[in-house]
């Protein structure tokens, strides 16, 4: 390092050794001690590496299976999902592909079915765990914002769909799959107590609530869960945006007759 | 739980008084025709009307000055600007540079969150003062509960060089004597005489100036959402004008690994080595 330069980036995640002939290129990269290109590439799965990047230790088999199951469940929530819809709007107008992912994240970040909801959902799990009385109290007396924030206050219990009627089958199927994984205790508890929680919340469990439980099961912090929930839904957003780009705006709803300006 | 989704009544049914394209080809915004009623507006007057419904050219000029004086240093070291410059150096597009930098501007230690927070604090402070709680107590309670007071204190530099020019502009236009802006400087005096090192920053000053004009915190936030773009674009353009990758390149040895385990093998971790 040049003697005049003292500012560095401190990280527990990443370590590098430079190429002998180029200090700006890495010859070896380690993620939490593991050689990424000399070891992980041969021996780890993508899901294991994803877990490692966030948690700094490899997952055990249960954790790996939960994260993989969740990744499949969330990878494409379909064209009605708000984040995917946002991405398709980039597609039909011929916007940059980057913009499709940016808007999928922007829209998929929010309080309704989005990553901020998962952030709060994991906080609820941290506060309540498997104590049904604690859930009952927290749902009845949700935390209030002490001062204004860019995030708007929650308008419903995090993890439950205020526009839902009954818990949709894909949510139940995913919950049952994850709860069957050995020692997934919190997910088992959610499966067994889902209807009680739903009756307290007044709404059915949503994917955001299921994901919150899974992230809590993986001992991820709320902000880590928030990030992963955005990231894991991007494949569907990307693919649907590309599909609509090819298809074009003429074949995409404009809601021509559904819009009315009132004076 | 109901047996029908609440969404059914909204299906293909969005009714709004905000405006939009009319069947006759006119475009309305809050009941005004953009082509005939708003066509002479300055952009900031238009934006003020869009956000608040208010038509006030003097206030729009004050907000425009806030944008110019307070928000857009062309300095790529500032984190949001650096995003734009990184987009330039990595040869991304100008809009993506701006979109990324804009999102980053919703920060806690500067930008949109500080703006919203400072305005919110001033309104809450005023409400408490109206209940005869003294200013010192409200400020100390805020510090105790949140460990900061939005609008006071600043990263990197302690004194905010924007305060003086902004107040000079405001005074030149007849602003800067209201109860909220006076409160801002009362708080600053309180901090000056206290053990705390916080000094007033521009978020409190602009929040105070606009609160005196009845601008609420979320309106202030909306009115400044795009304010910082004047800083992104020169940083992006500057980086584009230089060689690819030239913006503050980092050597490998500027990454300082602080993790617990420097080297380990995957299969050995699982006992398979």
XYZ file of C-alpha atoms in Angstrom:
536
model
C 0.000 0.000 0.000
C 1.221 3.493 -0.764
C 2.581 5.040 2.460
C 0.383 8.086 1.979
C -2.820 6.036 1.923
C -4.202 5.043 5.289
C -7.919 4.544 4.659
C -8.919 0.904 4.329
C -12.109 -1.137 4.103
C -12.511 -3.332 7.170
C -14.479 -6.514 6.600
C -15.111 -9.820 8.304
C -16.478 -11.212 5.058
C -13.707 -10.864 2.540
C -9.955 -11.163 2.236
C -7.773 -10.843 -0.824
C -4.211 -11.356 -1.978
C -3.202 -9.293 -4.983
C -1.747 -10.619 -8.208
C 2.034 -10.218 -8.120
C 1.995 -7.883 -11.118
C -1.160 -5.915 -10.340
C -2.149 -4.576 -6.912
C -5.644 -3.807 -8.267
C -6.491 -7.420 -9.150
C -6.940 -10.284 -6.708
C -5.071 -13.567 -7.106
C -7.003 -15.208 -4.311
C -10.256 -14.309 -2.610
C -11.434 -15.720 0.679
C -14.928 -15.487 2.063
C -14.854 -15.842 5.813
C -11.648 -17.835 5.466
C -12.747 -20.122 2.597
C -10.957 -19.837 -0.742
C -13.835 -18.893 -3.068
C -12.334 -19.944 -6.385
C -9.992 -22.647 -5.101
C -12.356 -24.416 -2.706
C -15.989 -23.217 -2.598
C -16.369 -23.387 -6.354
C -15.644 -27.124 -6.213
C -17.324 -28.029 -2.964
C -20.139 -25.690 -1.930
C -23.614 -25.199 -3.390
C -24.841 -21.741 -4.324
C -27.255 -21.747 -1.390
C -24.455 -22.724 1.011
C -22.307 -19.885 -0.279
C -25.212 -17.437 -0.027
C -25.658 -18.439 3.607
C -21.921 -18.178 4.257
C -21.728 -14.636 2.878
C -24.323 -13.447 5.362
C -23.608 -15.671 8.362
C -19.826 -16.124 7.996
C -20.097 -19.839 8.737
C -21.419 -22.583 6.462
C -24.962 -23.792 7.047
C -25.749 -27.184 8.463
C -27.940 -29.500 6.385
C -31.160 -28.252 7.945
C -30.274 -24.620 7.389
C -29.211 -25.288 3.841
C -32.468 -27.074 3.103
C -34.590 -24.317 4.615
C -32.802 -21.611 2.663
C -33.008 -23.582 -0.557
C -36.707 -24.296 -0.058
C -37.361 -20.647 0.641
C -35.306 -19.598 -2.378
C -37.413 -21.798 -4.641
C -40.652 -20.566 -3.090
C -39.706 -16.915 -3.496
C -37.791 -17.000 -6.778
C -40.888 -16.175 -8.788
C -44.045 -14.966 -7.109
C -45.656 -14.533 -10.506
C -46.803 -11.580 -12.581
C -49.404 -10.369 -10.049
C -46.769 -9.737 -7.401
C -46.184 -5.987 -7.041
C -42.417 -6.262 -7.458
C -42.735 -8.445 -10.548
C -45.375 -6.091 -11.952
C -42.984 -3.214 -11.470
C -40.279 -5.076 -13.358
C -42.674 -5.888 -16.209
C -43.417 -2.169 -16.547
C -39.737 -1.702 -17.234
C -39.922 -4.479 -19.792
C -42.914 -3.292 -21.818
C -41.567 0.223 -22.205
C -38.153 -0.907 -23.342
C -36.416 0.395 -20.223
C -32.956 -0.743 -19.260
C -32.725 -4.208 -17.771
C -31.104 -2.722 -14.709
C -34.184 -0.588 -14.177
C -36.334 -3.730 -14.067
C -34.370 -5.010 -11.098
C -34.159 -1.584 -9.483
C -37.930 -1.216 -9.552
C -38.467 -4.803 -8.428
C -36.409 -3.955 -5.373
C -37.981 -0.523 -4.883
C -41.516 -1.858 -5.005
C -40.658 -5.133 -3.325
C -39.094 -3.312 -0.413
C -42.273 -2.064 1.194
C -44.617 -2.791 4.070
C -47.156 -4.770 2.027
C -45.715 -8.109 0.995
C -42.275 -6.554 0.834
C -38.936 -6.691 2.498
C -39.701 -4.079 5.141
C -42.593 -6.236 6.253
C -40.150 -9.125 6.621
C -37.834 -6.879 8.638
C -40.679 -6.226 11.070
C -41.779 -9.847 10.863
C -38.408 -11.081 12.097
C -38.548 -8.468 14.861
C -41.903 -9.936 15.888
C -40.335 -13.393 16.018
C -37.458 -12.052 18.088
C -39.934 -10.529 20.509
C -42.392 -13.432 20.684
C -40.626 -16.643 19.650
C -43.064 -19.481 20.205
C -44.996 -17.782 22.978
C -48.584 -17.557 21.799
C -49.478 -15.074 24.533
C -46.651 -12.809 23.456
C -47.914 -12.950 19.872
C -51.409 -12.193 21.077
C -50.198 -9.139 23.003
C -47.950 -7.838 20.246
C -50.614 -8.214 17.579
C -53.097 -6.407 19.825
C -50.577 -3.708 20.758
C -48.199 -3.267 17.839
C -45.163 -1.026 18.292
C -45.723 2.607 17.350
C -43.221 4.812 15.557
C -41.823 7.198 18.138
C -40.921 9.699 15.449
C -41.589 10.097 11.779
C -39.555 7.934 9.437
C -39.260 7.505 5.693
C -40.910 4.131 6.267
C -44.603 4.582 6.810
C -46.199 2.939 9.820
C -47.458 -0.602 9.288
C -51.158 -0.713 8.416
C -51.522 -4.404 9.254
C -49.779 -7.079 11.306
C -46.467 -7.890 9.588
C -46.528 -11.216 7.811
C -50.265 -11.321 7.211
C -52.136 -10.273 4.088
C -54.670 -7.499 4.765
C -56.292 -8.218 1.423
C -56.389 -11.970 1.920
C -59.367 -14.173 2.654
C -57.880 -17.531 3.564
C -54.247 -18.606 3.574
C -53.373 -19.387 -0.061
C -52.381 -22.932 -0.874
C -48.819 -22.102 -2.038
C -48.102 -20.487 1.348
C -49.450 -23.554 3.152
C -47.561 -25.934 0.860
C -44.303 -24.063 1.464
C -44.905 -23.868 5.199
C -45.590 -27.593 5.370
C -42.487 -28.401 3.371
C -40.259 -26.190 5.530
C -41.867 -27.324 8.785
C -41.143 -30.942 7.882
C -37.432 -30.247 7.758
C -35.755 -31.839 10.725
C -35.606 -29.568 13.818
C -37.205 -26.594 12.080
C -38.867 -25.857 15.398
C -40.176 -22.353 14.761
C -41.594 -23.313 11.401
C -43.278 -26.331 12.975
C -44.730 -24.032 15.616
C -45.993 -21.665 12.920
C -47.607 -24.550 11.077
C -49.327 -25.700 14.259
C -50.400 -22.220 15.362
C -51.040 -20.539 12.033
C -54.798 -20.367 12.331
C -54.621 -18.965 15.862
C -52.252 -16.221 14.728
C -54.439 -15.530 11.711
C -57.487 -15.113 13.890
C -55.580 -12.621 16.071
C -54.183 -10.711 13.115
C -57.509 -10.789 11.310
C -55.783 -11.814 8.112
C -54.243 -14.949 6.625
C -50.535 -15.704 6.700
C -48.655 -14.338 3.699
C -45.377 -15.326 2.089
C -43.792 -12.410 3.953
C -44.817 -13.994 7.270
C -43.637 -17.405 6.239
C -40.321 -15.956 5.077
C -39.959 -14.082 8.371
C -40.322 -17.341 10.264
C -37.832 -19.107 8.008
C -35.281 -16.307 8.346
C -35.746 -16.376 12.109
C -35.256 -20.138 12.039
C -31.960 -19.448 10.240
C -31.007 -16.993 12.996
C -30.770 -14.109 10.579
C -31.131 -10.578 11.845
C -34.077 -8.480 10.616
C -31.897 -6.413 8.301
C -30.285 -9.553 6.844
C -33.729 -11.027 6.258
C -34.849 -7.774 4.637
C -31.942 -7.928 2.193
C -32.415 -11.590 1.356
C -36.139 -11.191 0.810
C -35.428 -8.560 -1.841
C -32.656 -10.566 -3.420
C -34.399 -13.925 -3.530
C -37.410 -12.576 -5.462
C -35.350 -11.058 -8.260
C -35.181 -14.054 -10.634
C -38.892 -13.954 -11.391
C -38.896 -10.184 -11.754
C -36.028 -10.382 -14.220
C -37.512 -13.170 -16.318
C -40.997 -11.623 -16.471
C -39.511 -8.251 -17.429
C -37.606 -9.846 -20.296
C -40.676 -11.755 -21.431
C -42.841 -8.618 -21.491
C -40.099 -6.708 -23.257
C -40.361 -9.177 -26.125
C -44.138 -9.207 -25.985
C -44.494 -5.399 -26.005
C -46.809 -2.831 -24.452
C -49.741 -3.547 -26.729
C -50.238 -6.927 -25.098
C -49.862 -5.601 -21.576
C -52.741 -4.117 -19.500
C -52.993 -0.305 -19.674
C -56.240 -0.240 -17.653
C -57.734 2.018 -20.311
C -61.231 1.776 -18.914
C -60.274 1.488 -15.280
C -59.137 5.055 -14.661
C -61.354 7.996 -13.804
C -60.447 11.511 -12.779
C -62.915 12.924 -10.308
C -63.124 16.686 -9.873
C -62.304 -13.109 8.068
C -64.469 -12.056 5.151
C -65.257 -14.427 2.330
C -64.404 -12.028 -0.469
C -61.299 -10.070 -1.160
C -61.462 -6.363 -0.436
C -59.640 -5.828 -3.708
C -62.597 -6.724 -5.925
C -64.113 -3.248 -5.796
C -60.832 -1.737 -7.011
C -60.488 -4.047 -9.958
C -60.111 -1.868 -13.075
C -61.376 0.979 -10.936
C -58.943 3.704 -9.918
C -60.736 6.939 -9.162
C -58.646 9.946 -8.316
C -58.868 13.703 -7.953
C -55.113 14.000 -8.455
C -55.470 14.088 -12.204
C -54.345 12.380 -15.382
C -54.927 12.250 -19.140
C -58.526 13.073 -20.051
C -60.485 11.578 -22.961
C -60.492 15.035 -24.599
C -56.702 15.093 -24.666
C -56.268 17.508 -21.795
C -54.191 16.647 -18.762
C -55.304 17.627 -15.299
C -53.303 17.999 -12.117
C -55.345 18.631 -8.992
C -58.127 20.030 -11.153
C -55.854 22.374 -13.146
C -55.225 21.971 -16.843
C -51.498 21.478 -17.378
C -51.650 22.944 -20.922
C -53.627 26.075 -20.069
C -53.543 26.677 -16.311
C -50.035 25.537 -15.372
C -48.147 26.035 -18.629
C -46.482 29.247 -17.436
C -45.338 27.702 -14.137
C -41.688 27.379 -13.221
C -40.796 23.752 -12.547
C -40.584 24.324 -8.786
C -43.978 26.038 -8.748
C -45.385 23.046 -10.603
C -43.774 20.619 -8.158
C -44.998 22.576 -5.129
C -48.508 22.490 -6.544
C -48.222 18.775 -7.326
C -47.041 17.923 -3.818
C -49.107 20.318 -1.719
C -51.811 21.781 -3.959
C -50.460 25.231 -3.150
C -49.753 27.963 -5.708
C -47.065 30.176 -4.216
C -44.285 31.404 -6.481
C -42.306 33.039 -3.639
C -42.288 29.837 -1.636
C -41.332 27.887 -4.746
C -38.393 30.263 -5.210
C -37.293 29.675 -1.615
C -37.422 25.907 -2.159
C -35.506 26.275 -5.391
C -32.804 28.142 -3.480
C -32.692 25.295 -0.958
C -32.029 22.922 -3.840
C -29.286 25.123 -5.269
C -27.511 26.223 -2.102
C -27.879 23.198 0.143
C -28.120 19.914 -1.696
C -25.901 19.513 -4.718
C -22.174 19.703 -4.125
C -20.398 18.151 -7.104
C -18.143 16.185 -4.757
C -17.743 12.463 -5.476
C -16.564 11.751 -1.947
C -20.088 12.334 -0.653
C -21.714 8.930 -0.601
C -24.689 9.525 -2.866
C -22.567 11.435 -5.370
C -19.998 8.667 -5.219
C -22.648 6.235 -6.404
C -23.216 8.444 -9.454
C -19.470 8.727 -10.014
C -19.040 4.952 -9.655
C -21.769 4.517 -12.258
C -19.775 6.845 -14.502
C -16.463 5.146 -13.954
C -18.046 1.745 -14.600
C -19.803 3.179 -17.679
C -23.379 2.693 -16.605
C -26.103 5.060 -17.825
C -26.874 8.531 -16.515
C -30.378 7.637 -15.405
C -29.165 4.541 -13.582
C -26.483 6.664 -11.933
C -29.143 9.091 -10.805
C -31.618 6.414 -9.734
C -28.993 4.696 -7.636
C -27.712 7.896 -6.088
C -31.251 9.043 -5.415
C -32.100 5.870 -3.541
C -28.952 6.213 -1.481
C -29.865 9.792 -0.584
C -32.593 8.449 1.669
C -29.936 8.270 4.363
C -29.946 8.784 8.079
C -26.879 10.974 8.525
C -27.716 13.229 5.587
C -30.336 13.560 2.857
C -33.980 12.615 2.946
C -34.189 10.908 6.315
C -32.418 13.809 7.993
C -34.724 16.243 6.199
C -37.865 14.412 7.249
C -36.547 13.900 10.772
C -35.543 17.532 11.297
C -38.911 18.830 10.178
C -40.731 16.242 12.287
C -38.651 17.178 15.324
C -39.462 20.872 14.943
C -43.189 20.167 14.781
C -43.025 17.855 17.797
C -40.894 20.375 19.682
C -43.381 23.161 19.006
C -46.245 20.997 20.193
C -44.383 20.257 23.434
C -43.554 23.938 23.936
C -47.226 24.698 23.558
C -47.768 22.355 26.498
C -45.355 24.557 28.485
C -42.499 22.042 28.440
C -39.214 23.950 28.194
C -37.007 23.680 25.123
C -34.002 22.238 26.962
C -36.090 19.413 28.340
C -37.545 18.477 24.959
C -34.101 18.445 23.350
C -32.585 16.361 26.132
C -35.493 13.913 26.016
C -34.990 13.547 22.262
C -31.309 12.846 22.796
C -32.028 10.364 25.547
C -34.633 8.467 23.545
C -32.989 8.486 20.130
C -29.337 9.375 20.813
C -29.526 12.074 18.153
C -31.560 15.104 17.210
C -32.265 15.328 13.505
C -31.127 18.699 12.208
C -28.222 18.993 14.615
C -24.751 17.527 14.244
C -23.031 16.582 11.023
C -20.677 13.873 9.752
C -17.157 14.875 8.626
C -17.507 18.611 9.388
C -19.013 20.052 12.564
C -20.135 23.460 11.336
C -22.489 23.614 8.415
C -21.228 26.129 5.876
C -24.617 26.236 4.154
C -26.462 27.860 7.019
C -25.177 31.385 6.448
C -25.781 31.604 2.669
C -29.180 29.960 3.026
C -30.283 32.370 5.724
C -28.981 35.295 3.684
C -31.052 34.203 0.718
C -34.107 33.617 2.894
C -33.763 37.088 4.455
C -33.437 38.668 1.027
C -36.847 37.232 0.168
C -38.542 38.168 3.415
C -38.241 34.748 5.062
C -36.313 33.737 8.148
C -38.103 35.496 11.001
C -40.757 32.903 11.840
C -41.272 30.996 15.049
C -39.863 27.699 13.754
C -36.634 29.131 12.376
C -36.159 31.058 15.592
C -36.575 27.817 17.497
C -33.871 26.240 15.346
C -31.349 28.852 16.442
C -32.533 28.653 20.057
C -31.687 24.936 19.969
C -28.348 25.755 18.403
C -27.651 28.167 21.260
C -28.641 25.502 23.751
C -26.130 23.084 22.228
C -23.425 25.762 22.090
C -23.738 26.257 25.808
C -23.970 22.541 26.580
C -21.432 19.735 26.706
C -22.844 18.365 23.465
C -20.937 19.002 20.263
C -23.977 19.194 18.045
C -24.364 22.289 15.918
C -27.233 23.231 13.716
C -27.184 21.715 10.236
C -28.987 22.694 7.079
C -31.784 20.142 7.531
C -33.010 21.995 10.620
C -32.585 25.399 9.002
C -34.472 24.519 5.837
C -37.019 22.540 7.857
C -37.562 25.582 10.058
C -37.868 27.982 7.144
C -40.440 25.776 5.449
C -42.323 24.914 8.648
C -42.894 28.649 9.025
C -44.612 28.497 5.651
C -46.782 25.588 6.741
C -44.856 22.883 4.921
C -45.326 19.610 6.799
C -42.543 17.017 7.214
C -43.696 14.658 4.477
C -44.276 17.579 2.113
C -40.735 18.773 2.812
C -39.476 15.240 2.151
C -41.384 15.094 -1.144
C -40.220 18.556 -2.177
C -36.576 17.615 -1.679
C -36.655 14.075 -3.065
C -35.077 15.209 -6.323
C -33.111 18.081 -4.833
C -29.787 16.318 -4.746
C -29.717 15.386 -8.412
C -27.694 18.502 -9.222
C -24.790 16.866 -7.415
C -25.071 13.450 -9.003
C -24.957 14.543 -12.591
C -21.661 16.478 -12.566
C -20.049 13.621 -10.635
C -21.311 11.133 -13.203
C -20.215 13.315 -16.122
C -16.816 13.929 -14.562
C -16.207 10.200 -14.103
C -17.315 9.559 -17.686
C -14.766 12.057 -18.920
C -11.916 10.139 -17.272
C -10.590 6.635 -18.059
C -12.756 3.637 -17.186
C -12.353 2.560 -13.591
C -10.287 5.599 -12.618
C -12.456 6.754 -9.714
C -10.644 6.062 -6.451
C -9.377 2.592 -7.450
C -8.757 0.221 -4.545
C -5.770 -2.051 -4.181
C -6.317 -5.513 -2.740
C -4.300 -4.589 0.304
C -6.711 -1.834 1.205
C -9.128 -4.556 2.230
C -8.431 -5.251 5.886
C -9.803 -8.631 6.894
C -11.064 -8.550 10.471
C -12.776 -11.941 10.584
C -12.060 -14.626 13.130
C -10.692 -17.308 10.811
C -8.230 -16.255 8.130
C -7.988 -19.564 6.271
C -10.036 -22.760 6.362
C -11.218 -25.477 3.988
C -14.835 -26.323 3.205
C -14.595 -30.122 3.407
C -12.528 -29.999 6.582
C -15.224 -27.835 8.153
C -17.688 -30.668 7.588
C -15.202 -33.345 8.639
C -14.834 -34.608 5.112
C -11.248 -33.504 4.531
